[in-house]
Coordinates of C-alpha atoms and ligand atoms in Angstrom, one line a residue:
X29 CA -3.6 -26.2 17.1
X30 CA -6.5 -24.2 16.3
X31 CA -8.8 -24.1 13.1
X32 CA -11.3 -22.0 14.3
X33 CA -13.4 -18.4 13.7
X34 CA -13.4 -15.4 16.5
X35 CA -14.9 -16.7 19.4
X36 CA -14.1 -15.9 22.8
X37 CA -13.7 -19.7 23.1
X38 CA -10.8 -19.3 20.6
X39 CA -9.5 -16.6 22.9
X40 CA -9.8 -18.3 25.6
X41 CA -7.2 -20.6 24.0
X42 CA -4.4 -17.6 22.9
X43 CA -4.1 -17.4 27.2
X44 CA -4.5 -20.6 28.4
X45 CA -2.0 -22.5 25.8
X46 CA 1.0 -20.1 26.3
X47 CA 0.1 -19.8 30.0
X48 CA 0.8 -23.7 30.7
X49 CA 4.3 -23.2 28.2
X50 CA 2.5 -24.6 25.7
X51 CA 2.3 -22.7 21.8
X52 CA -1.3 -22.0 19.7
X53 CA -0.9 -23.1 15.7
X54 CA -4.2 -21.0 14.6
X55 CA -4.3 -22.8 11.2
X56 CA -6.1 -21.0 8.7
X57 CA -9.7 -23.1 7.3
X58 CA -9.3 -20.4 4.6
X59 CA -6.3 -21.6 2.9
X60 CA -6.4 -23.8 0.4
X61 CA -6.1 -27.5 1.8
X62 CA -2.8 -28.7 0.5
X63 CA -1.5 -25.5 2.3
X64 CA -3.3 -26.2 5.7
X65 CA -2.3 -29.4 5.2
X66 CA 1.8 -27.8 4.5
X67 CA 1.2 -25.7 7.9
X68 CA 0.0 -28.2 10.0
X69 CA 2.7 -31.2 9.6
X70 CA 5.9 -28.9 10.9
X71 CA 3.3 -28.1 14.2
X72 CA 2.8 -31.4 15.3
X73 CA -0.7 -31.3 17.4
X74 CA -1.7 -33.2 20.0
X75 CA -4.7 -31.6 20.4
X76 CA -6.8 -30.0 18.3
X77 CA -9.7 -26.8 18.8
X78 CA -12.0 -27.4 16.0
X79 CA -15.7 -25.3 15.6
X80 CA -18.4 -27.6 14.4
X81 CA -18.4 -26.1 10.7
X82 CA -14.3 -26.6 10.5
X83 CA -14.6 -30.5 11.9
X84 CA -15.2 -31.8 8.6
X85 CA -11.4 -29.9 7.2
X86 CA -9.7 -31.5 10.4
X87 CA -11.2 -35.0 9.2
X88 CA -10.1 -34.9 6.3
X89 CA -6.4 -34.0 7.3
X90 CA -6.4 -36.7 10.2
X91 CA -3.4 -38.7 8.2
X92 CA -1.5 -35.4 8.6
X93 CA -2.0 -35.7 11.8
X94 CA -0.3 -38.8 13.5
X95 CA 0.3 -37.3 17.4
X96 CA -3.4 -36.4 17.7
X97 CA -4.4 -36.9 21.2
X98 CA -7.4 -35.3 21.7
X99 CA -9.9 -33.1 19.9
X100 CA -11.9 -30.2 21.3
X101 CA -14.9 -28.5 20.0
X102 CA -15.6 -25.1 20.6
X103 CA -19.3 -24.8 20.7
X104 CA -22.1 -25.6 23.7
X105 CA -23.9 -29.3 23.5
X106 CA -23.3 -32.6 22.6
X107 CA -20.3 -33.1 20.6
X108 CA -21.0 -33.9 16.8
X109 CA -19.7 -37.8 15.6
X110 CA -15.9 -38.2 14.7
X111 CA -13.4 -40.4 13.6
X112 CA -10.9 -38.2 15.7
X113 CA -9.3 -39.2 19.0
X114 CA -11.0 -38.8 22.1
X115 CA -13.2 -35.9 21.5
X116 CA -14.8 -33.9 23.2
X117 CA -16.6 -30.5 23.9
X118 CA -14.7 -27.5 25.1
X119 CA -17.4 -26.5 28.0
X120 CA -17.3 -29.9 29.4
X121 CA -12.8 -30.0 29.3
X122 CA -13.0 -26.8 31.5
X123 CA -16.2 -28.0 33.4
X124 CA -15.0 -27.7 37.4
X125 CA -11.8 -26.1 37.0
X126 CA -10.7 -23.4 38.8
X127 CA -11.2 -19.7 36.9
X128 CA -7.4 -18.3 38.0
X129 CA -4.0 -19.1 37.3
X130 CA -0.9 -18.1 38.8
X131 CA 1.3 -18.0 35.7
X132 CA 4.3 -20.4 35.4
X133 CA 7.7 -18.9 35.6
X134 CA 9.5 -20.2 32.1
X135 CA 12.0 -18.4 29.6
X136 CA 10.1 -15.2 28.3
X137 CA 11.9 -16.3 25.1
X138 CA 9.4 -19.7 25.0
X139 CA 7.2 -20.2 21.9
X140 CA 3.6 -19.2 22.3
X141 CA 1.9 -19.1 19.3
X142 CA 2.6 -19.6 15.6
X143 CA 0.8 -18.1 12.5
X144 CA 1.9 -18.8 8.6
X145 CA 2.0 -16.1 6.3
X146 CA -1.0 -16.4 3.7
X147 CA 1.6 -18.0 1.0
X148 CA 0.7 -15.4 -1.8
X149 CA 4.0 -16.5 -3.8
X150 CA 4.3 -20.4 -3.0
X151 CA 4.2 -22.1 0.3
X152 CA 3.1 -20.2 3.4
X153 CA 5.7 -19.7 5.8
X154 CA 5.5 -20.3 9.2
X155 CA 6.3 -16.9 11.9
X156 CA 6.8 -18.3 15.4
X157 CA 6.0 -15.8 18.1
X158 CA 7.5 -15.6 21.6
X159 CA 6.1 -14.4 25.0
X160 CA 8.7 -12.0 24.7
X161 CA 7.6 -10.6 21.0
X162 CA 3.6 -11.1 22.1
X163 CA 3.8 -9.1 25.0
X164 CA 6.3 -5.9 23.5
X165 CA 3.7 -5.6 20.9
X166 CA 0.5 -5.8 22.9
X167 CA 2.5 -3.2 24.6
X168 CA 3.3 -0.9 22.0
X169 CA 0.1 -1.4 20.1
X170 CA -1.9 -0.8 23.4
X171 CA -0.5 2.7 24.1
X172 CA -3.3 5.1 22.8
X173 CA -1.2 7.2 20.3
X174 CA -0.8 4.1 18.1
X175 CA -5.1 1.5 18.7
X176 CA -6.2 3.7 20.9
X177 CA -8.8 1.9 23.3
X178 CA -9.3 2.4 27.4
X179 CA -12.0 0.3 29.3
X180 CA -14.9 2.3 27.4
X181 CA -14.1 0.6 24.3
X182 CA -15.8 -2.1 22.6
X183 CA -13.7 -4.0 19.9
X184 CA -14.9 -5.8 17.1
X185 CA -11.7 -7.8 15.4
X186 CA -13.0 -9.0 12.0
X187 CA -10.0 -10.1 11.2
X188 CA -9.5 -13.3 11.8
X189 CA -7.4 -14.7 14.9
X190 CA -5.5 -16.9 12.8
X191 CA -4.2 -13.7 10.8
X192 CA -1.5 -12.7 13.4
X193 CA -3.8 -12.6 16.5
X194 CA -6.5 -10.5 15.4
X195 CA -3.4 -8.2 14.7
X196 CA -2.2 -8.4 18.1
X197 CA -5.7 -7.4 19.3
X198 CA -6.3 -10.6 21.5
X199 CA -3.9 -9.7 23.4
X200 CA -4.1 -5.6 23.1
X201 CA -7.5 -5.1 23.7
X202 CA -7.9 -7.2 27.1
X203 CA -4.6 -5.4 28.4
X204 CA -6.4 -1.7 28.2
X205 CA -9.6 -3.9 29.4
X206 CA -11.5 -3.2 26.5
X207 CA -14.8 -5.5 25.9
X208 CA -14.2 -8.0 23.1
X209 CA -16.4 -8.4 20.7
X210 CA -16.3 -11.7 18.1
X211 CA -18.1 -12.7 14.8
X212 CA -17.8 -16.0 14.5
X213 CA -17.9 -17.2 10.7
X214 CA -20.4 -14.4 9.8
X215 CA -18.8 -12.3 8.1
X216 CA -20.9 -10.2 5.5
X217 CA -22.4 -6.7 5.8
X218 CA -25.7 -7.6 7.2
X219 CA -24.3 -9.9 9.7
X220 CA -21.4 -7.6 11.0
X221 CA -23.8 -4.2 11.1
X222 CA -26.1 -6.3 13.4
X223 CA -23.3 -7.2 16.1
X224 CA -21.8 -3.8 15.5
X225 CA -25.3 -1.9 17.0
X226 CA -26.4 -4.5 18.8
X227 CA -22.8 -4.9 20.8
X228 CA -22.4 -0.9 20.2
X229 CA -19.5 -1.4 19.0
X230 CA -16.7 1.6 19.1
X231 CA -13.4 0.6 17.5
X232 CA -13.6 -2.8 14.5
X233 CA -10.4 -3.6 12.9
X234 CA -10.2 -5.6 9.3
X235 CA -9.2 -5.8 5.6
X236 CA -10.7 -3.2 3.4
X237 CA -12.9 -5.9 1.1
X238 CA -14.6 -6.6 4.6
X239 CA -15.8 -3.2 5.0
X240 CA -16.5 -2.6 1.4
X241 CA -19.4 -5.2 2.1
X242 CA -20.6 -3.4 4.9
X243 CA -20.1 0.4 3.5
X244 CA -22.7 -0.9 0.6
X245 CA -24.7 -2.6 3.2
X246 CA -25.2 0.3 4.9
X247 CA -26.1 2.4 2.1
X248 CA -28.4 0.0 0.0
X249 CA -30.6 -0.3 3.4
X250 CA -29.5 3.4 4.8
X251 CA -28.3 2.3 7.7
X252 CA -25.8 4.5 10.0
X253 CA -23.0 2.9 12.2
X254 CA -23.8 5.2 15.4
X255 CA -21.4 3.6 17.9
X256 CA -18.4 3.0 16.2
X257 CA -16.1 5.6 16.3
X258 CA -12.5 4.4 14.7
X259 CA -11.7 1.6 12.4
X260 CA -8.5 0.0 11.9
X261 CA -8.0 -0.6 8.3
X262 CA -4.5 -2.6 7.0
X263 CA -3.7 -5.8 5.3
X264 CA -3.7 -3.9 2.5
X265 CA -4.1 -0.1 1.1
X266 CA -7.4 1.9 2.1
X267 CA -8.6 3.6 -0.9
X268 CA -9.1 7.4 -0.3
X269 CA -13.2 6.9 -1.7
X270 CA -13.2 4.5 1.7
X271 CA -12.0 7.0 3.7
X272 CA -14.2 9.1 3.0
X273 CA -17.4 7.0 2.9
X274 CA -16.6 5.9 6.5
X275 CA -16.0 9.8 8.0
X276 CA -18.7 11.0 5.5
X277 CA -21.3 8.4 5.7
X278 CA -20.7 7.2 9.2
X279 CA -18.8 9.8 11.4
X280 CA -16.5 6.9 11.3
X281 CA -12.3 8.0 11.2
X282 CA -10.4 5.0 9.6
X283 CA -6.9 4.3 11.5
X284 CA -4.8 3.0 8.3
X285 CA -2.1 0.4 9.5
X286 CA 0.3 -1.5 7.8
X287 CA 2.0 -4.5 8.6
X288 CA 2.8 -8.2 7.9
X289 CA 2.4 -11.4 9.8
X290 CA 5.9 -11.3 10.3
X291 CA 6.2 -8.6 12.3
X292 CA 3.4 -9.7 15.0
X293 CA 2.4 -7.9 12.9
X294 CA 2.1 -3.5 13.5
X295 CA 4.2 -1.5 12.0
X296 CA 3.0 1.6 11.2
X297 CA -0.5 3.5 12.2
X298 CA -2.1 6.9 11.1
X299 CA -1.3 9.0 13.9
X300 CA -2.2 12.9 13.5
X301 CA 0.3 15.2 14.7
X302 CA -0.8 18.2 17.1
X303 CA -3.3 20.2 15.0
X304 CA -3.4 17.3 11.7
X305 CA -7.3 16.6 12.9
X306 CA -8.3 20.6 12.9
X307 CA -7.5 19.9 8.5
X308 CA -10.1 20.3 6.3
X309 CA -11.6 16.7 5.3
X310 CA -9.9 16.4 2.1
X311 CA -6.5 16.8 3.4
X312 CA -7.0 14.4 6.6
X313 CA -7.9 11.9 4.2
X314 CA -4.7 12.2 2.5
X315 CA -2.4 11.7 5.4
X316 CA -4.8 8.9 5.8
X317 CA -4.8 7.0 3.0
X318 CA -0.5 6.5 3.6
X319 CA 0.4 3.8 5.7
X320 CA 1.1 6.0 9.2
X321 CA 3.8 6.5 10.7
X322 CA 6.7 3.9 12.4
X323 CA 4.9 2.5 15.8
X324 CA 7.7 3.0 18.4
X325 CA 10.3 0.5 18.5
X326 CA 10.0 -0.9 15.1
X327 CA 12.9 0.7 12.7
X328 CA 12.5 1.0 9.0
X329 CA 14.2 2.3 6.2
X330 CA 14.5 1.8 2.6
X331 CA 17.2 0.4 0.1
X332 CA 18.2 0.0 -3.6
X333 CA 18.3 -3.7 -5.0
X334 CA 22.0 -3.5 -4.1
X335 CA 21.4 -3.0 -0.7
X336 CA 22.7 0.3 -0.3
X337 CA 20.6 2.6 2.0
X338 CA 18.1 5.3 0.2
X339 CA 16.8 8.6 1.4
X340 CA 13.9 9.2 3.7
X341 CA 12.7 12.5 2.2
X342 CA 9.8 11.2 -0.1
X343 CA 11.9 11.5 -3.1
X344 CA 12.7 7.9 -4.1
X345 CA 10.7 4.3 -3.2
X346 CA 13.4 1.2 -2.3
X347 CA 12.6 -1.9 -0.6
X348 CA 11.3 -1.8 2.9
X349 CA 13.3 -3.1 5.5
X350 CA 12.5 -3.3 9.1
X351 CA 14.1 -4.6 12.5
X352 CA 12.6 -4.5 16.2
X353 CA 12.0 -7.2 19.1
X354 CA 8.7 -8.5 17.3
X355 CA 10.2 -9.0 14.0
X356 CA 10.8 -12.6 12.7
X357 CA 14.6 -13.3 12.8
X358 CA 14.0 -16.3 10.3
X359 CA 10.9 -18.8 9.7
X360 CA 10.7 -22.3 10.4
X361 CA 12.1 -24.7 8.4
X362 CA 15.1 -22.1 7.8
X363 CA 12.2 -20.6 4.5
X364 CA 13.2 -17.5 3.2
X365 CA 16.9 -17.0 4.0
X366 CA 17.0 -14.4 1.5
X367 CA 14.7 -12.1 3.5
X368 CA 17.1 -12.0 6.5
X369 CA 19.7 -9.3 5.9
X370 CA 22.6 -8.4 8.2
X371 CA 22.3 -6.6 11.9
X372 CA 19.0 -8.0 12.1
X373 CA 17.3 -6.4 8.9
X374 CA 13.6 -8.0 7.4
X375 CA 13.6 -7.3 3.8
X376 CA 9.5 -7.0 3.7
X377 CA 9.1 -7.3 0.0
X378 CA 6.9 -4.3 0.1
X379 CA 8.1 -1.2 -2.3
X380 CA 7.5 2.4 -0.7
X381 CA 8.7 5.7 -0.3
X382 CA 9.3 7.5 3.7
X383 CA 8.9 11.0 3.8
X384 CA 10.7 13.5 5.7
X385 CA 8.0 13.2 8.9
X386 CA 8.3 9.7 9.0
X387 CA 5.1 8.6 7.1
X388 CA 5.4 5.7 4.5
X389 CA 3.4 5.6 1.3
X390 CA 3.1 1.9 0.3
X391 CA 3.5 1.7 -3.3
X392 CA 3.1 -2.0 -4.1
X393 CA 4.4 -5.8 -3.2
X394 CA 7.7 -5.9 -4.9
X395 CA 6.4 -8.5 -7.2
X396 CA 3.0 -6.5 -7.8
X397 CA 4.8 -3.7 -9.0
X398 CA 4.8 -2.5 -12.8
X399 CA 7.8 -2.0 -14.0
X400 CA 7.2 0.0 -17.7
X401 CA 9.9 1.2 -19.5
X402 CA 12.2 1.0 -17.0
X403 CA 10.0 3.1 -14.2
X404 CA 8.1 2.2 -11.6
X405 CA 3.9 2.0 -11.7
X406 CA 2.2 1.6 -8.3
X407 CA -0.4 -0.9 -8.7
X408 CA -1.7 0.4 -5.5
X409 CA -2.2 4.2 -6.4
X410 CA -4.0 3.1 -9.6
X411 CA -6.4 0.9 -7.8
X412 CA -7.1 4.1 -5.5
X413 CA -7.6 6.1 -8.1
X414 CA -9.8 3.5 -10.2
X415 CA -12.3 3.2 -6.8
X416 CA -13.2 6.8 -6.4
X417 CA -15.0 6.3 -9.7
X418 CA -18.4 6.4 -9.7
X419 CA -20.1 2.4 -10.4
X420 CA -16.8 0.9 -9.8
X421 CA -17.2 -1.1 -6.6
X422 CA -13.6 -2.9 -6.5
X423 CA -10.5 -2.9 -8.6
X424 CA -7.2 -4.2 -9.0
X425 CA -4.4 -4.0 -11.5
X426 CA -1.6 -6.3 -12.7
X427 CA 1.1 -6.0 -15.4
X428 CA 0.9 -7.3 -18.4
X429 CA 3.4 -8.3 -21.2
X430 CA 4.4 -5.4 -23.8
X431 CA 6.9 -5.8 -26.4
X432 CA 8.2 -2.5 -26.0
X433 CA 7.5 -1.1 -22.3
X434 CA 8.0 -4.7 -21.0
X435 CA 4.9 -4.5 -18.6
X436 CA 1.9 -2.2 -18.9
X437 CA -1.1 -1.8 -16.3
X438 CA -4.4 -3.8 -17.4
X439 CA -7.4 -2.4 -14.8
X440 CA -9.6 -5.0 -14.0
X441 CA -12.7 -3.9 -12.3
X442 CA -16.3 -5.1 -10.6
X443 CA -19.2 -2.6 -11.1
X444 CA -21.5 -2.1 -9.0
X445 CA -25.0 -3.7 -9.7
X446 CA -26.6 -1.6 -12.6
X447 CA -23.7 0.6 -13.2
X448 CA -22.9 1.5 -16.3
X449 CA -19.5 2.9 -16.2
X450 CA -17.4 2.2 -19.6
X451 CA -13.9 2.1 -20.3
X452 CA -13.7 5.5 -21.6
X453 CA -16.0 6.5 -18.7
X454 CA -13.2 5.1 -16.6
X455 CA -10.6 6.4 -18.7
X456 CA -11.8 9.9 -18.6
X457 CA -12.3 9.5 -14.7
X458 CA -8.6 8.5 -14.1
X459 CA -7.3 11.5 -16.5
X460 CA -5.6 14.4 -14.3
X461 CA -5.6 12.1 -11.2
X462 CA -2.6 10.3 -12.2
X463 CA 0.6 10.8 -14.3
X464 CA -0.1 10.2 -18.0
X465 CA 2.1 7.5 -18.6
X466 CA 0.4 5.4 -15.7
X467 CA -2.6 5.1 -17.7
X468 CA -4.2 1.2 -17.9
X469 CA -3.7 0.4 -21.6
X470 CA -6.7 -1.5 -21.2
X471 CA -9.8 -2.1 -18.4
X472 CA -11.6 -5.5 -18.1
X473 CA -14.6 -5.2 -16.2
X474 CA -15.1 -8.9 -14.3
X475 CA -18.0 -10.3 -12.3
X476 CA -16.0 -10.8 -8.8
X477 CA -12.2 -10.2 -7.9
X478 CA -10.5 -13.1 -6.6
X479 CA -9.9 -13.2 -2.7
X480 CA -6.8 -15.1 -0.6
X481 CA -7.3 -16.6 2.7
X482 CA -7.0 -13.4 4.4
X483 CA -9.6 -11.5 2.6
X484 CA -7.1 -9.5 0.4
X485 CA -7.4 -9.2 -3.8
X486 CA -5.3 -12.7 -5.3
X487 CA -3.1 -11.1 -7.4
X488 CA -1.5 -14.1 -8.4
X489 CA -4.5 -15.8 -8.9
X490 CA -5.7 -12.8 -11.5
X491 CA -2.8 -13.4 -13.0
X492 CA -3.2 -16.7 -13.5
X493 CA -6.7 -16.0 -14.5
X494 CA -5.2 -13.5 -16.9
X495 CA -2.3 -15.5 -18.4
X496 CA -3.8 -15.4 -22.2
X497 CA -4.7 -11.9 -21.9
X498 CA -3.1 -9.9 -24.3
X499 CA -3.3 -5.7 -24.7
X500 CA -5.6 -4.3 -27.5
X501 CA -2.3 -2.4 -28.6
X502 CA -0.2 -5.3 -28.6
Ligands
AMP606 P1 0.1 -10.5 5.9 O1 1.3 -11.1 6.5 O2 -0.9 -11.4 5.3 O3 -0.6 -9.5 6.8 O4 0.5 -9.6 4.6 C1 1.5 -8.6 4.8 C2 1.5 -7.8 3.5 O5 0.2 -7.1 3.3 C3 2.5 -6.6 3.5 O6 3.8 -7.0 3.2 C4 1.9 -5.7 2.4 O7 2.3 -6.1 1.1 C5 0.4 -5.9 2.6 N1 -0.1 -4.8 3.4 C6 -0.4 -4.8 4.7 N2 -0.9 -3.6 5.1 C7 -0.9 -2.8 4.0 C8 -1.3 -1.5 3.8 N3 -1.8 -0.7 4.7 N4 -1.1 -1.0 2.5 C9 -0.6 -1.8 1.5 N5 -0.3 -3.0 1.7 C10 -0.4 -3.6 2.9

């Protein structure tokens, strides 16, 4: 197991683990730690990669722990005091061994690494990748129509490794020989612009609250990214306004990906087709800010609650489901049985529409959704909409209770420091940019947004926070 930030000793670990036939947990410090705790008992370490700052978490979850053999910390220099087994520091375990392996022949279908999803709706649930899965989708993703990078790029993953391997980019980026770049447990805008010049950095990848920090980083000292060329943006949706601030501001053309732990985890990318870059800027940023296009070998369509097949013509959103050869086929401890439907289908729990050329337009988690009067609000379009207003610096939106539509969006927002947008400002703003009937009954303007352990807005937690909230009309 691993409980550890980007470092290039962590991905030292993602090839030397699997290599001996061994599998990598990369817990997640982030998580709350009842749920680290949940994760880590099913894996069963016997040893343990801890950096000196996440020590004190694997302390405290040593009776979780009973096969511990050995722990190793990833930093130079004496090893801090521990109660755990046998520790010691990761420079002096590889100290005099030899720097090449000729890999082991074993099953391709052998575990090598395991990742839990961030548990937004209960318990995480644990995704267990194979050789076979790992190196299918470092191989799809690493073909240039989908993360394009070549031996001239430099990559910066901010996302963490214990979120799906870097998305796949641990393995990816070292298999077009790309330089890696790593943050370590830095990750705010000051820290990341400094590594992205100093490193001259081409091609980051992260969540979009990451960035947000940086874009206003950038700004507030008027800075310009000059390296960087492409960031890949997923985890959730890329609002239009980000887009734009990235080509605008910095030159900068955001990738938009989606995907899900689950499916290793790529599934779609923004790919232009022959003559989509020659658009003017408004329009690129439109095929942007959808979710891409199907990555090759990964299958999706979309269905009604009955499970009967919908069309892909941009006219209706159903449930997306997906299939391909790095696509869970069940979790461990047999969770979610629901989720597996037949000949191989993933039920993602994701709401979206597919248009005729392919491209999918997220339109919420299913249980994010706002379901008013019967139709169908996307939480995700509102949020978009809400950011490209002037003073708001984040938003989010959740249903609320109404006696008569049954749910009815409630826009929560942060504004930015001495800002002085209003709800009628905001109200105003959103009016003509979305369908009447999709406007917030009511905006709440908050001091910060919840995050999850991934970096992405806590819906569940807003609406926890939320839960004796009730509409001005109600
Ligand atoms: P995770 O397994 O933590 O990566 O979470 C996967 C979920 O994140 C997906 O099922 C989506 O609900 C959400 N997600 C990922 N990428 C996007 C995106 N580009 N747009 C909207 N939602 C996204």
């Amino acid at each position: 197991g691993s409980l550890a930030w980007n470092s290039h000793r962590h991905l030292e670990l993602f090839y030397g683990l699997p290599g001996l036939g061994a599998a990598l947990h990369t817990a997640n410090p982030r998580l709350p730690p009842e749920h680290v705790a949940y994760t880590i008992d099913f894996a069963g370490y016997e040893w343990l990669f801890v950096d000196p700052d996440t020590l004190p978490l694997a302390e405290s979850l040593a009776p979780r722990l009973p096969k511990l053999r050995r722990v190793v910390v990833m930093a130079p220099g004496p090893v801090p005091a521990t109660s755990l087994p046998d520790p010691i520091g990761y420079e002096e375990l590889i100290a005099g061994k030899p720097g090449t392996l000729r890999w082991p022949d074993f099953d391709e279908k052998t575990a090598s690494s395991l990742c839990y999803t961030s548990g937004t709706t209960g318990n995480p649930k644990g995704v267990l990748y194979s050789h076979r899965s790992t190196v299918l989708h470092a191989m799809m993703s690493s073909n240039g129509a989908v993360i394009p990078m070549n031996p001239d790029t430099t990559v910066l993953p901010v996302v963490p490794m214990f979120h799906a391997n870097a998305w796949g980019l641990v393995y990816a980026g070292p298999i077009c020989g790309a330089k890696m770049v790593f943050p370590g447990p830095k990750l705010d805008g000051a820290s990341i612009y400094e590594l992205l010049d100093k490193e001259q950095v081409t091609l980051s990848a992260g969540v979009p609250t990451v960035w947000l920090a940086l874009l206003d980083y950038c700004a507030q000292n008027k800075l310009k990214m000059s390296s960087v060329k492409r960031t890949l943006i997923g985890g959730s949706a890329v609002p239009i306004s980000m887009i734009e601030r990235f080509w605008k501001e910095h030159g900068v053309e955001v990738v938009h990906a989606w995907g899900m732990t689950e499916m290793s985890p790529l599934g779609t990318t923004t790919r232009f087709n022959r003559g989509e870059r020659d658009l003017p800027d408004a329009e690129r940023f439109a095929i942007t800010a959808k979710a891409g296009r199907p990555v090759y070998g990964c299958e999706m369509k979309i269905i009604d609650d009955a499970g009967n097949d919908l069309p892909s013509d941009g006219s209706v959103s159903g449930n997306l489901v997906v299939r391909g050869p790095w696509i869970v086929k069940g979790y461990m401890k047999g969770d979610g049985q629901g989720q597996f439907l037949k000949d191989d289908w993933f039920m993602t729990g994701d709401v979206c529409k597919i248009e005729k050329d392919g491209s999918v337009v997220i339109t919420d988690r299913s249980k994010d959704v706002i379901k008013s009067g019967g139709e169908w609000i996307s939480s995700i379009d509102l949020e978009n909409a809400a950011m490209g207003c002037p003073g708001v610096a984040e938003a989010a939106v959740i249903g609320v209770a109404h006696p008569k539509w049954d749910e009815r969006p409630l826009l929560i927002v942060v504004k930015r420091p001495e800002a002085s947008v209003t709800k009628d400002d905001l109200l105003k703003f959103l009016n003509g940019k979305i369908a009447k009937w999709w406007m917030p009954d009511d905006v709440v303007a908050v001091e910060a947004i919840p995050l999850g352990a991934t970096g992405k807005i806590d819906k569940k937690l807003i609406r926890q926070q939320m839960a004796d909230y009730r509409l001005p009309s109600v």
